[in-house]
mmCIF file of C-alpha atoms and ligand atoms in Angstrom:
data_model
loop_
_atom_site.group_PDB
_atom_site.id
_atom_site.type_symbol
_atom_site.label_atom_id
_atom_site.label_comp_id
_atom_site.label_asym_id
_atom_site.label_seq_id
_atom_site.Cartn_x
_atom_site.Cartn_y
_atom_site.Cartn_z
ATOM 1 C CA MET A 1 -41.738 -60.818 -17.410
ATOM 2 C CA GLU A 2 -43.911 -61.415 -14.160
ATOM 3 C CA GLN A 3 -46.608 -58.981 -15.777
ATOM 4 C CA TYR A 4 -47.232 -61.577 -18.457
ATOM 5 C CA SER A 5 -48.448 -65.136 -18.384
ATOM 6 C CA ILE A 6 -47.143 -67.169 -21.323
ATOM 7 C CA LEU A 7 -50.055 -69.017 -23.313
ATOM 8 C CA GLY A 8 -47.898 -70.903 -25.805
ATOM 9 C CA ARG A 9 -45.204 -70.645 -28.360
ATOM 10 C CA ILE A 10 -46.126 -69.225 -31.715
ATOM 11 C CA GLY A 11 -42.966 -68.819 -33.741
ATOM 12 C CA GLU A 12 -39.461 -69.093 -34.076
ATOM 13 C CA GLY A 13 -37.197 -67.500 -36.744
ATOM 14 C CA ALA A 14 -33.697 -66.471 -37.243
ATOM 15 C CA HIS A 15 -33.724 -63.689 -34.373
ATOM 16 C CA GLY A 16 -35.845 -64.947 -31.746
ATOM 17 C CA ILE A 17 -38.655 -66.991 -30.164
ATOM 18 C CA VAL A 18 -42.066 -65.668 -30.126
ATOM 19 C CA PHE A 19 -44.690 -66.397 -27.429
ATOM 20 C CA LYS A 20 -48.265 -65.625 -27.135
ATOM 21 C CA ALA A 21 -48.893 -64.099 -23.796
ATOM 22 C CA LYS A 22 -51.610 -62.275 -21.520
ATOM 23 C CA HIS A 23 -50.833 -59.088 -19.757
ATOM 24 C CA ILE A 24 -52.029 -60.164 -16.199
ATOM 25 C CA GLU A 25 -53.301 -56.801 -15.217
ATOM 26 C CA THR A 26 -55.283 -55.626 -18.362
ATOM 27 C CA GLY A 27 -55.966 -59.224 -19.824
ATOM 28 C CA GLU A 28 -54.628 -58.014 -23.093
ATOM 29 C CA THR A 29 -53.240 -60.658 -25.254
ATOM 30 C CA VAL A 30 -49.813 -59.912 -26.766
ATOM 31 C CA ALA A 31 -46.934 -61.473 -28.674
ATOM 32 C CA LEU A 32 -43.477 -61.468 -26.841
ATOM 33 C CA LYS A 33 -40.420 -61.877 -28.984
ATOM 34 C CA LYS A 34 -37.590 -63.102 -26.847
ATOM 35 C CA VAL A 35 -34.122 -62.125 -28.115
ATOM 36 C CA ALA A 36 -31.440 -63.985 -26.419
ATOM 37 C CA LEU A 37 -27.935 -63.093 -26.380
ATOM 38 C CA ARG A 38 -25.494 -65.976 -26.840
ATOM 39 C CA LYS A 39 -23.044 -64.728 -24.255
ATOM 40 C CA LEU A 40 -23.375 -61.979 -21.767
ATOM 41 C CA GLU A 41 -20.190 -60.445 -22.883
ATOM 42 C CA ASP A 42 -21.615 -60.345 -26.536
ATOM 43 C CA GLY A 43 -23.670 -57.269 -25.669
ATOM 44 C CA ILE A 44 -26.916 -56.460 -27.314
ATOM 45 C CA PRO A 45 -26.665 -57.748 -30.958
ATOM 46 C CA ASN A 46 -26.638 -55.181 -33.588
ATOM 47 C CA GLN A 47 -29.598 -56.721 -35.304
ATOM 48 C CA ALA A 48 -31.776 -56.514 -32.321
ATOM 49 C CA LEU A 49 -30.764 -53.041 -31.769
ATOM 50 C CA ARG A 50 -31.650 -51.930 -35.264
ATOM 51 C CA GLU A 51 -35.061 -53.626 -34.847
ATOM 52 C CA ILE A 52 -35.853 -51.636 -31.624
ATOM 53 C CA LYS A 53 -34.528 -48.407 -33.205
ATOM 54 C CA ALA A 54 -36.244 -48.770 -36.541
ATOM 55 C CA LEU A 55 -39.639 -49.479 -34.676
ATOM 56 C CA GLN A 56 -39.289 -46.807 -32.077
ATOM 57 C CA GLU A 57 -38.358 -44.023 -34.323
ATOM 58 C CA ILE A 58 -41.257 -44.372 -36.784
ATOM 59 C CA GLU A 59 -44.764 -43.100 -36.067
ATOM 60 C CA ASP A 60 -47.638 -45.510 -35.976
ATOM 61 C CA ASN A 61 -48.891 -46.770 -39.252
ATOM 62 C CA GLN A 62 -51.754 -49.267 -39.653
ATOM 63 C CA HIS A 63 -49.678 -51.529 -41.819
ATOM 64 C CA VAL A 64 -46.702 -51.667 -39.734
ATOM 65 C CA VAL A 65 -46.650 -53.751 -36.562
ATOM 66 C CA LYS A 66 -46.442 -51.749 -33.331
ATOM 67 C CA LEU A 67 -43.825 -52.147 -30.743
ATOM 68 C CA LYS A 68 -45.605 -51.727 -27.419
ATOM 69 C CA ASP A 69 -42.785 -52.136 -25.092
ATOM 70 C CA VAL A 70 -39.373 -53.450 -24.639
ATOM 71 C CA PHE A 71 -37.588 -54.639 -21.488
ATOM 72 C CA PRO A 72 -34.533 -56.631 -20.530
ATOM 73 C CA HIS A 73 -34.893 -60.369 -19.536
ATOM 74 C CA GLY A 74 -32.279 -62.672 -18.425
ATOM 75 C CA THR A 75 -29.213 -61.995 -20.787
ATOM 76 C CA GLY A 76 -31.278 -60.807 -23.641
ATOM 77 C CA PHE A 77 -34.598 -58.774 -23.727
ATOM 78 C CA VAL A 78 -38.250 -58.972 -24.941
ATOM 79 C CA LEU A 79 -40.072 -57.009 -27.440
ATOM 80 C CA VAL A 80 -43.791 -56.728 -26.952
ATOM 81 C CA PHE A 81 -46.281 -56.419 -29.871
ATOM 82 C CA ASP A 82 -50.009 -56.605 -30.366
ATOM 83 C CA PHE A 83 -51.069 -60.200 -30.891
ATOM 84 C CA MET A 84 -51.757 -61.058 -34.484
ATOM 85 C CA LEU A 85 -53.757 -64.168 -35.530
ATOM 86 C CA SER A 86 -51.630 -65.421 -38.234
ATOM 87 C CA ASP A 87 -49.245 -64.430 -40.934
ATOM 88 C CA LEU A 88 -49.530 -64.495 -44.660
ATOM 89 C CA SER A 89 -47.485 -67.639 -45.214
ATOM 90 C CA GLU A 90 -49.980 -69.470 -43.083
ATOM 91 C CA VAL A 91 -52.945 -67.784 -44.865
ATOM 92 C CA ILE A 92 -51.612 -69.013 -48.134
ATOM 93 C CA ARG A 93 -50.854 -72.547 -46.917
ATOM 94 C CA ASN A 94 -54.126 -72.972 -45.108
ATOM 95 C CA SER A 95 -56.649 -71.666 -47.647
ATOM 96 C CA GLU A 96 -58.242 -74.568 -49.553
ATOM 97 C CA HIS A 97 -58.700 -72.611 -52.619
ATOM 98 C CA PRO A 98 -56.468 -70.200 -54.393
ATOM 99 C CA LEU A 99 -56.926 -66.419 -53.074
ATOM 100 C CA THR A 100 -59.518 -64.637 -54.823
ATOM 101 C CA PRO A 101 -58.496 -61.662 -57.022
ATOM 102 C CA ALA A 102 -60.153 -59.523 -54.392
ATOM 103 C CA GLN A 103 -58.064 -61.068 -51.548
ATOM 104 C CA VAL A 104 -54.899 -60.636 -53.452
ATOM 105 C CA LYS A 105 -55.727 -57.089 -54.247
ATOM 106 C CA GLY A 106 -56.593 -56.362 -50.555
ATOM 107 C CA TYR A 107 -53.115 -57.878 -49.316
ATOM 108 C CA MET A 108 -51.247 -56.184 -51.955
ATOM 109 C CA MET A 109 -52.924 -52.816 -51.166
ATOM 110 C CA MET A 110 -52.004 -53.214 -47.556
ATOM 111 C CA LEU A 111 -48.504 -54.451 -48.172
ATOM 112 C CA LEU A 112 -47.697 -51.526 -50.453
ATOM 113 C CA LYS A 113 -49.138 -48.972 -48.145
ATOM 114 C CA GLY A 114 -47.028 -50.374 -45.412
ATOM 115 C CA VAL A 115 -43.762 -50.370 -47.639
ATOM 116 C CA ALA A 116 -44.635 -46.946 -49.074
ATOM 117 C CA PHE A 117 -44.557 -45.731 -45.347
ATOM 118 C CA LEU A 118 -41.356 -47.390 -44.570
ATOM 119 C CA HIS A 119 -39.471 -46.136 -47.655
ATOM 120 C CA HIS A 120 -40.948 -42.627 -47.090
ATOM 121 C CA ASN A 121 -39.249 -42.798 -43.634
ATOM 122 C CA ASN A 122 -36.018 -44.058 -45.250
ATOM 123 C CA ILE A 123 -36.387 -47.540 -43.808
ATOM 124 C CA MET A 124 -35.475 -50.421 -46.069
ATOM 125 C CA HIS A 125 -36.961 -53.734 -44.447
ATOM 126 C CA ARG A 126 -34.661 -56.231 -46.201
ATOM 127 C CA ASP A 127 -36.522 -59.155 -45.152
ATOM 128 C CA LEU A 128 -40.150 -58.836 -46.836
ATOM 129 C CA LYS A 129 -41.707 -62.363 -47.133
ATOM 130 C CA PRO A 130 -45.114 -63.836 -46.341
ATOM 131 C CA ALA A 131 -43.911 -65.124 -42.890
ATOM 132 C CA ASN A 132 -43.001 -61.439 -41.906
ATOM 133 C CA LEU A 133 -46.474 -60.124 -42.918
ATOM 134 C CA LEU A 134 -48.859 -60.628 -39.882
ATOM 135 C CA ILE A 135 -52.451 -60.964 -40.308
ATOM 136 C CA SER A 136 -54.989 -59.914 -37.695
ATOM 137 C CA SER A 137 -58.262 -61.523 -36.804
ATOM 138 C CA SER A 138 -60.126 -59.075 -38.887
ATOM 139 C CA GLY A 139 -57.852 -59.693 -41.946
ATOM 140 C CA HIS A 140 -55.449 -56.733 -41.632
ATOM 141 C CA LEU A 141 -51.926 -57.039 -42.758
ATOM 142 C CA LYS A 142 -49.018 -55.504 -40.867
ATOM 143 C CA ILE A 143 -45.375 -55.664 -41.606
ATOM 144 C CA ALA A 144 -43.362 -57.244 -38.882
ATOM 145 C CA ASP A 145 -39.803 -58.436 -38.202
ATOM 146 C CA PHE A 146 -37.481 -55.651 -38.432
ATOM 147 C CA GLY A 147 -34.459 -57.590 -37.499
ATOM 148 C CA LEU A 148 -32.705 -56.717 -40.757
ATOM 149 C CA ALA A 149 -34.189 -53.375 -41.269
ATOM 150 C CA ARG A 150 -32.017 -50.338 -41.535
ATOM 151 C CA LEU A 151 -32.147 -46.704 -42.445
ATOM 152 C CA PHE A 152 -30.903 -45.892 -45.866
ATOM 153 C CA SER A 153 -29.027 -42.712 -46.946
ATOM 154 C CA GLU A 154 -30.230 -40.711 -49.615
ATOM 155 C CA GLN A 155 -26.747 -40.640 -51.151
ATOM 156 C CA GLY A 156 -26.646 -44.324 -51.318
ATOM 157 C CA GLU A 157 -22.806 -44.229 -50.880
ATOM 158 C CA ARG A 158 -22.824 -46.794 -47.975
ATOM 159 C CA LEU A 159 -21.840 -50.336 -48.233
ATOM 160 C CA TYR A 160 -24.425 -52.859 -46.898
ATOM 161 C CA SER A 161 -24.295 -56.529 -46.290
ATOM 162 C CA HIS A 162 -25.740 -58.483 -49.191
ATOM 163 C CA GLN A 163 -26.422 -61.512 -46.889
ATOM 164 C CA VAL A 164 -29.924 -60.178 -46.393
ATOM 165 C CA ALA A 165 -33.406 -61.267 -47.267
ATOM 166 C CA THR A 166 -34.628 -64.862 -47.317
ATOM 167 C CA ARG A 167 -33.332 -66.588 -50.471
ATOM 168 C CA TRP A 168 -36.680 -66.894 -52.476
ATOM 169 C CA TYR A 169 -37.387 -63.043 -52.062
ATOM 170 C CA ARG A 170 -33.725 -61.916 -52.581
ATOM 171 C CA ALA A 171 -33.331 -59.473 -55.323
ATOM 172 C CA PRO A 172 -30.987 -60.182 -58.189
ATOM 173 C CA GLU A 173 -28.509 -57.512 -57.357
ATOM 174 C CA LEU A 174 -27.999 -59.133 -53.890
ATOM 175 C CA LEU A 175 -27.545 -62.631 -55.551
ATOM 176 C CA TYR A 176 -24.762 -60.979 -57.489
ATOM 177 C CA GLY A 177 -23.181 -59.697 -54.289
ATOM 178 C CA ALA A 178 -24.187 -56.113 -54.437
ATOM 179 C CA ARG A 179 -23.082 -54.010 -51.427
ATOM 180 C CA LYS A 180 -24.509 -50.932 -52.497
ATOM 181 C CA TYR A 181 -28.351 -51.402 -53.072
ATOM 182 C CA ASP A 182 -31.502 -49.461 -52.211
ATOM 183 C CA GLU A 183 -35.124 -49.785 -51.273
ATOM 184 C CA GLY A 184 -35.463 -51.715 -54.693
ATOM 185 C CA VAL A 185 -34.673 -55.019 -52.813
ATOM 186 C CA ASP A 186 -37.987 -54.565 -51.035
ATOM 187 C CA LEU A 187 -39.859 -53.904 -54.179
ATOM 188 C CA TRP A 188 -38.415 -57.095 -55.663
ATOM 189 C CA ALA A 189 -39.640 -59.069 -52.632
ATOM 190 C CA VAL A 190 -43.015 -57.345 -53.086
ATOM 191 C CA GLY A 191 -43.135 -58.861 -56.589
ATOM 192 C CA CYS A 192 -42.235 -62.130 -55.442
ATOM 193 C CA ILE A 193 -44.906 -61.984 -52.651
ATOM 194 C CA PHE A 194 -47.460 -60.816 -55.320
ATOM 195 C CA GLY A 195 -46.535 -63.853 -57.553
ATOM 196 C CA GLU A 196 -46.977 -66.190 -54.540
ATOM 197 C CA LEU A 197 -50.486 -64.671 -53.691
ATOM 198 C CA LEU A 198 -51.523 -65.497 -57.289
ATOM 199 C CA ASN A 199 -50.187 -68.819 -57.504
ATOM 200 C CA SER A 200 -50.299 -70.003 -53.830
ATOM 201 C CA SER A 201 -46.674 -71.020 -54.303
ATOM 202 C CA PRO A 202 -43.459 -69.282 -54.295
ATOM 203 C CA LEU A 203 -42.433 -67.843 -57.576
ATOM 204 C CA PHE A 204 -38.686 -68.438 -57.299
ATOM 205 C CA PRO A 205 -38.087 -71.433 -54.819
ATOM 206 C CA GLY A 206 -34.319 -71.932 -55.434
ATOM 207 C CA GLU A 207 -32.669 -74.434 -53.199
ATOM 208 C CA ASN A 208 -29.269 -72.617 -52.836
ATOM 209 C CA ASP A 209 -27.905 -69.357 -53.954
ATOM 210 C CA ILE A 210 -26.852 -70.422 -57.527
ATOM 211 C CA GLU A 211 -30.052 -72.186 -58.084
ATOM 212 C CA GLN A 212 -32.017 -69.091 -56.871
ATOM 213 C CA LEU A 213 -30.368 -67.127 -59.680
ATOM 214 C CA CYS A 214 -31.164 -69.800 -62.225
ATOM 215 C CA CYS A 215 -34.868 -69.661 -60.994
ATOM 216 C CA VAL A 216 -34.962 -65.799 -61.800
ATOM 217 C CA LEU A 217 -33.035 -66.062 -64.996
ATOM 218 C CA ARG A 218 -35.333 -68.866 -66.345
ATOM 219 C CA VAL A 219 -38.251 -66.789 -65.868
ATOM 220 C CA LEU A 220 -36.970 -63.273 -66.766
ATOM 221 C CA GLY A 221 -34.477 -64.289 -69.311
ATOM 222 C CA THR A 222 -30.717 -63.854 -69.099
ATOM 223 C CA PRO A 223 -29.918 -60.246 -68.443
ATOM 224 C CA THR A 224 -28.161 -58.342 -71.177
ATOM 225 C CA GLN A 225 -26.262 -55.052 -71.296
ATOM 226 C CA ASP A 226 -29.585 -53.518 -72.380
ATOM 227 C CA SER A 227 -31.975 -54.985 -70.099
ATOM 228 C CA TRP A 228 -29.472 -54.608 -66.907
ATOM 229 C CA PRO A 229 -26.649 -52.028 -67.750
ATOM 230 C CA GLU A 230 -25.449 -52.077 -63.998
ATOM 231 C CA MET A 231 -24.976 -55.764 -63.848
ATOM 232 C CA VAL A 232 -21.311 -55.746 -65.040
ATOM 233 C CA ASP A 233 -20.322 -53.685 -62.091
ATOM 234 C CA LEU A 234 -21.746 -56.195 -59.476
ATOM 235 C CA PRO A 235 -18.955 -58.150 -57.419
ATOM 236 C CA ASP A 236 -19.982 -61.553 -58.552
ATOM 237 C CA TYR A 237 -20.806 -60.752 -62.101
ATOM 238 C CA ASN A 238 -17.740 -62.432 -63.427
ATOM 239 C CA LYS A 239 -17.976 -65.444 -61.183
ATOM 240 C CA ILE A 240 -20.877 -67.065 -62.806
ATOM 241 C CA THR A 241 -22.098 -67.272 -66.339
ATOM 242 C CA PHE A 242 -25.191 -68.666 -67.513
ATOM 243 C CA LYS A 243 -26.531 -70.252 -70.725
ATOM 244 C CA GLU A 244 -28.583 -67.561 -72.617
ATOM 245 C CA ASN A 245 -32.159 -68.027 -72.521
ATOM 246 C CA PRO A 246 -35.205 -65.893 -73.491
ATOM 247 C CA ALA A 247 -37.854 -64.728 -70.911
ATOM 248 C CA ILE A 248 -40.955 -66.726 -70.335
ATOM 249 C CA PRO A 249 -43.919 -64.414 -70.396
ATOM 250 C CA LEU A 250 -45.224 -63.811 -66.938
ATOM 251 C CA GLU A 251 -48.814 -64.744 -68.277
ATOM 252 C CA GLU A 252 -47.547 -68.285 -68.332
ATOM 253 C CA ILE A 253 -45.864 -68.085 -64.902
ATOM 254 C CA VAL A 254 -49.006 -66.774 -63.206
ATOM 255 C CA PRO A 255 -51.913 -68.404 -65.321
ATOM 256 C CA ASP A 256 -55.456 -67.487 -64.732
ATOM 257 C CA THR A 257 -54.513 -63.904 -63.792
ATOM 258 C CA SER A 258 -55.936 -60.697 -65.231
ATOM 259 C CA PRO A 259 -53.903 -58.715 -67.550
ATOM 260 C CA GLN A 260 -53.756 -55.678 -65.255
ATOM 261 C CA ALA A 261 -52.427 -57.946 -62.404
ATOM 262 C CA VAL A 262 -49.645 -59.365 -64.761
ATOM 263 C CA ASP A 263 -48.842 -55.753 -65.861
ATOM 264 C CA LEU A 264 -48.344 -54.674 -62.154
ATOM 265 C CA LEU A 265 -46.144 -57.972 -61.569
ATOM 266 C CA TYR A 266 -44.042 -56.871 -64.542
ATOM 267 C CA LYS A 267 -43.454 -53.568 -62.859
ATOM 268 C CA PHE A 268 -41.858 -55.041 -59.747
ATOM 269 C CA LEU A 269 -39.900 -57.874 -61.291
ATOM 270 C CA VAL A 270 -37.399 -55.871 -63.425
ATOM 271 C CA TYR A 271 -33.421 -56.322 -63.135
ATOM 272 C CA PRO A 272 -32.567 -52.740 -62.630
ATOM 273 C CA SER A 273 -33.515 -51.702 -59.054
ATOM 274 C CA LYS A 274 -34.315 -48.201 -60.049
ATOM 275 C CA GLN A 275 -36.803 -49.175 -62.648
ATOM 276 C CA ARG A 276 -39.043 -51.125 -60.151
ATOM 277 C CA CYS A 277 -42.390 -49.616 -59.522
ATOM 278 C CA SER A 278 -42.121 -47.689 -56.209
ATOM 279 C CA ALA A 279 -44.482 -48.587 -53.364
ATOM 280 C CA GLN A 280 -45.749 -44.917 -53.603
ATOM 281 C CA GLN A 281 -46.508 -45.060 -57.386
ATOM 282 C CA TRP A 282 -48.693 -48.186 -57.011
ATOM 283 C CA ASP A 283 -51.980 -46.569 -56.388
ATOM 284 C CA SER A 284 -52.017 -44.765 -59.629
ATOM 285 C CA LEU A 285 -51.852 -47.913 -61.388
ATOM 286 C CA ARG A 286 -54.500 -49.065 -63.563
ATOM 287 C CA GLY A 287 -56.882 -51.795 -62.216
ATOM 288 C CA ILE A 288 -55.905 -51.223 -58.503
ATOM 289 C CA THR A 289 -58.314 -48.698 -57.144
ATOM 290 C CA LYS A 290 -58.026 -48.180 -53.534
ATOM 291 C CA ARG A 291 -61.850 -48.128 -52.801
ATOM 292 C CA LYS A 292 -62.315 -51.421 -54.809
ATOM 293 C CA CYS A 293 -59.660 -53.084 -52.808
ATOM 294 C CA GLU A 294 -61.053 -51.915 -49.383
ATOM 295 C CA GLU A 295 -64.322 -53.047 -50.111
ATOM 296 C CA HIS A 296 -63.206 -56.564 -51.134
ATOM 297 C CA VAL A 297 -60.707 -57.248 -48.383
ATOM 298 C CA ASP A 298 -62.157 -60.605 -47.031
ATOM 299 C CA PHE A 299 -62.729 -59.884 -43.349
ATOM 300 C CA ARG A 300 -64.027 -63.315 -42.659
ATOM 301 C CA LEU A 301 -60.365 -64.526 -42.623
ATOM 302 C CA GLY A 302 -60.464 -65.154 -38.829
ATOM 303 C CA ARG A 303 -63.018 -67.820 -39.262
ATOM 304 C CA VAL A 304 -61.356 -69.474 -42.111
ATOM 305 C CA LEU A 305 -58.321 -69.849 -40.036
ATOM 306 C CA SER A 306 -59.603 -70.863 -36.685
HETATM 307 P P1 ADP B 401 -37.813 -63.722 -36.401
HETATM 308 O O1 ADP B 401 -36.779 -62.613 -36.582
HETATM 309 O O2 ADP B 401 -37.404 -64.872 -35.532
HETATM 310 O O3 ADP B 401 -38.242 -64.383 -37.895
HETATM 311 P P2 ADP B 401 -40.430 -62.604 -36.402
HETATM 312 O O4 ADP B 401 -40.734 -61.247 -35.688
HETATM 313 O O5 ADP B 401 -40.695 -62.867 -37.827
HETATM 314 O O6 ADP B 401 -39.088 -63.217 -35.896
HETATM 315 O O7 ADP B 401 -41.626 -63.735 -35.733
HETATM 316 C C1 ADP B 401 -41.399 -65.068 -36.122
HETATM 317 C C2 ADP B 401 -42.880 -65.670 -36.414
HETATM 318 O O8 ADP B 401 -43.557 -65.674 -35.153
HETATM 319 C C3 ADP B 401 -43.752 -64.887 -37.466
HETATM 320 O O9 ADP B 401 -43.408 -65.418 -38.709
HETATM 321 C C4 ADP B 401 -45.195 -65.144 -36.961
HETATM 322 O O10 ADP B 401 -45.573 -66.428 -37.289
HETATM 323 C C5 ADP B 401 -44.952 -64.976 -35.365
HETATM 324 N N1 ADP B 401 -45.265 -63.829 -34.797
HETATM 325 C C6 ADP B 401 -44.372 -62.639 -34.847
HETATM 326 N N2 ADP B 401 -44.856 -61.609 -34.288
HETATM 327 C C7 ADP B 401 -46.289 -62.051 -33.921
HETATM 328 C C8 ADP B 401 -47.301 -61.239 -33.276
HETATM 329 N N3 ADP B 401 -47.186 -59.988 -33.082
HETATM 330 N N4 ADP B 401 -48.368 -61.904 -33.300
HETATM 331 C C9 ADP B 401 -48.513 -63.200 -33.722
HETATM 332 N N5 ADP B 401 -47.533 -63.890 -34.231
HETATM 333 C C10 ADP B 401 -46.346 -63.252 -34.369
HETATM 334 MG MG1 MG B 402 -39.329 -63.383 -39.474
#
């Protein structure tokens, strides 16, 4: 820790406090994520170990935050990352105007590239949301916060916790208590983030878990045997029944949006996880051409925020 001088506190979440700091020898600015252990005898929490393991095992990707170093500190330890200017939740909150279609495309492109890379490496992030998508001073997006990430098995036979993902971005199968799920939970979150970029406000802002499900059902319509055959097998399926209501066209949920963008949103926000558009598929989609996006990413973001 003596190698760094702390410049200030930049964030605090469920799994640690994040500081801006300077590496004294090189002058490099970094982010230090301090993960404290409640009691010494608790040992290193699984969650933190998962984060380190997931990050150390994968090769570099330009849309995934890089773990530069990790060292023990006090009763816990410290993760060292490249310093990033902001995160997507701040960008959405601080921009005076709605994001332009070009900005939305740019962020979506970078998010999907990062998610495709993680899924290709069998990593489910499980907590994708704007606050976990860091933005550099040049406007580049990197996926961060692997506190809940885990490797998934191809067979999909393992049981996982359903208490994952921040509520607004939590896939419907998780809301129904699924213990077997797949990387589709991340693709649902991608859809929620896409809607939030388009509207500058969260798509499904439920105030509790039941209300969360209501928010989703209100928009997508009550699921049926046809639209979601797997639903009847979910642990909490019989615990809650909802009044039947039809879907609201997404055009009305994200007004002033191009038909292509609405089309893409429909591909992520579907009940059966397997039917969600995979992150690898996205670039073959109409209206989202890579070159176009790259040309239009707003690299002046640094100035807007400072
Ligand atoms: P938690 O597990 O506590 O949510 P995160 O890794 O998501 O921890 O970090 C919490 C917040 O700290 C982020 O939302 C972001 O605002 C800020 N932050 C995290 N990492 C960095 C970084 N490398 N550079 C700048 N800010 C960061
Ligand atoms: Mg976080």
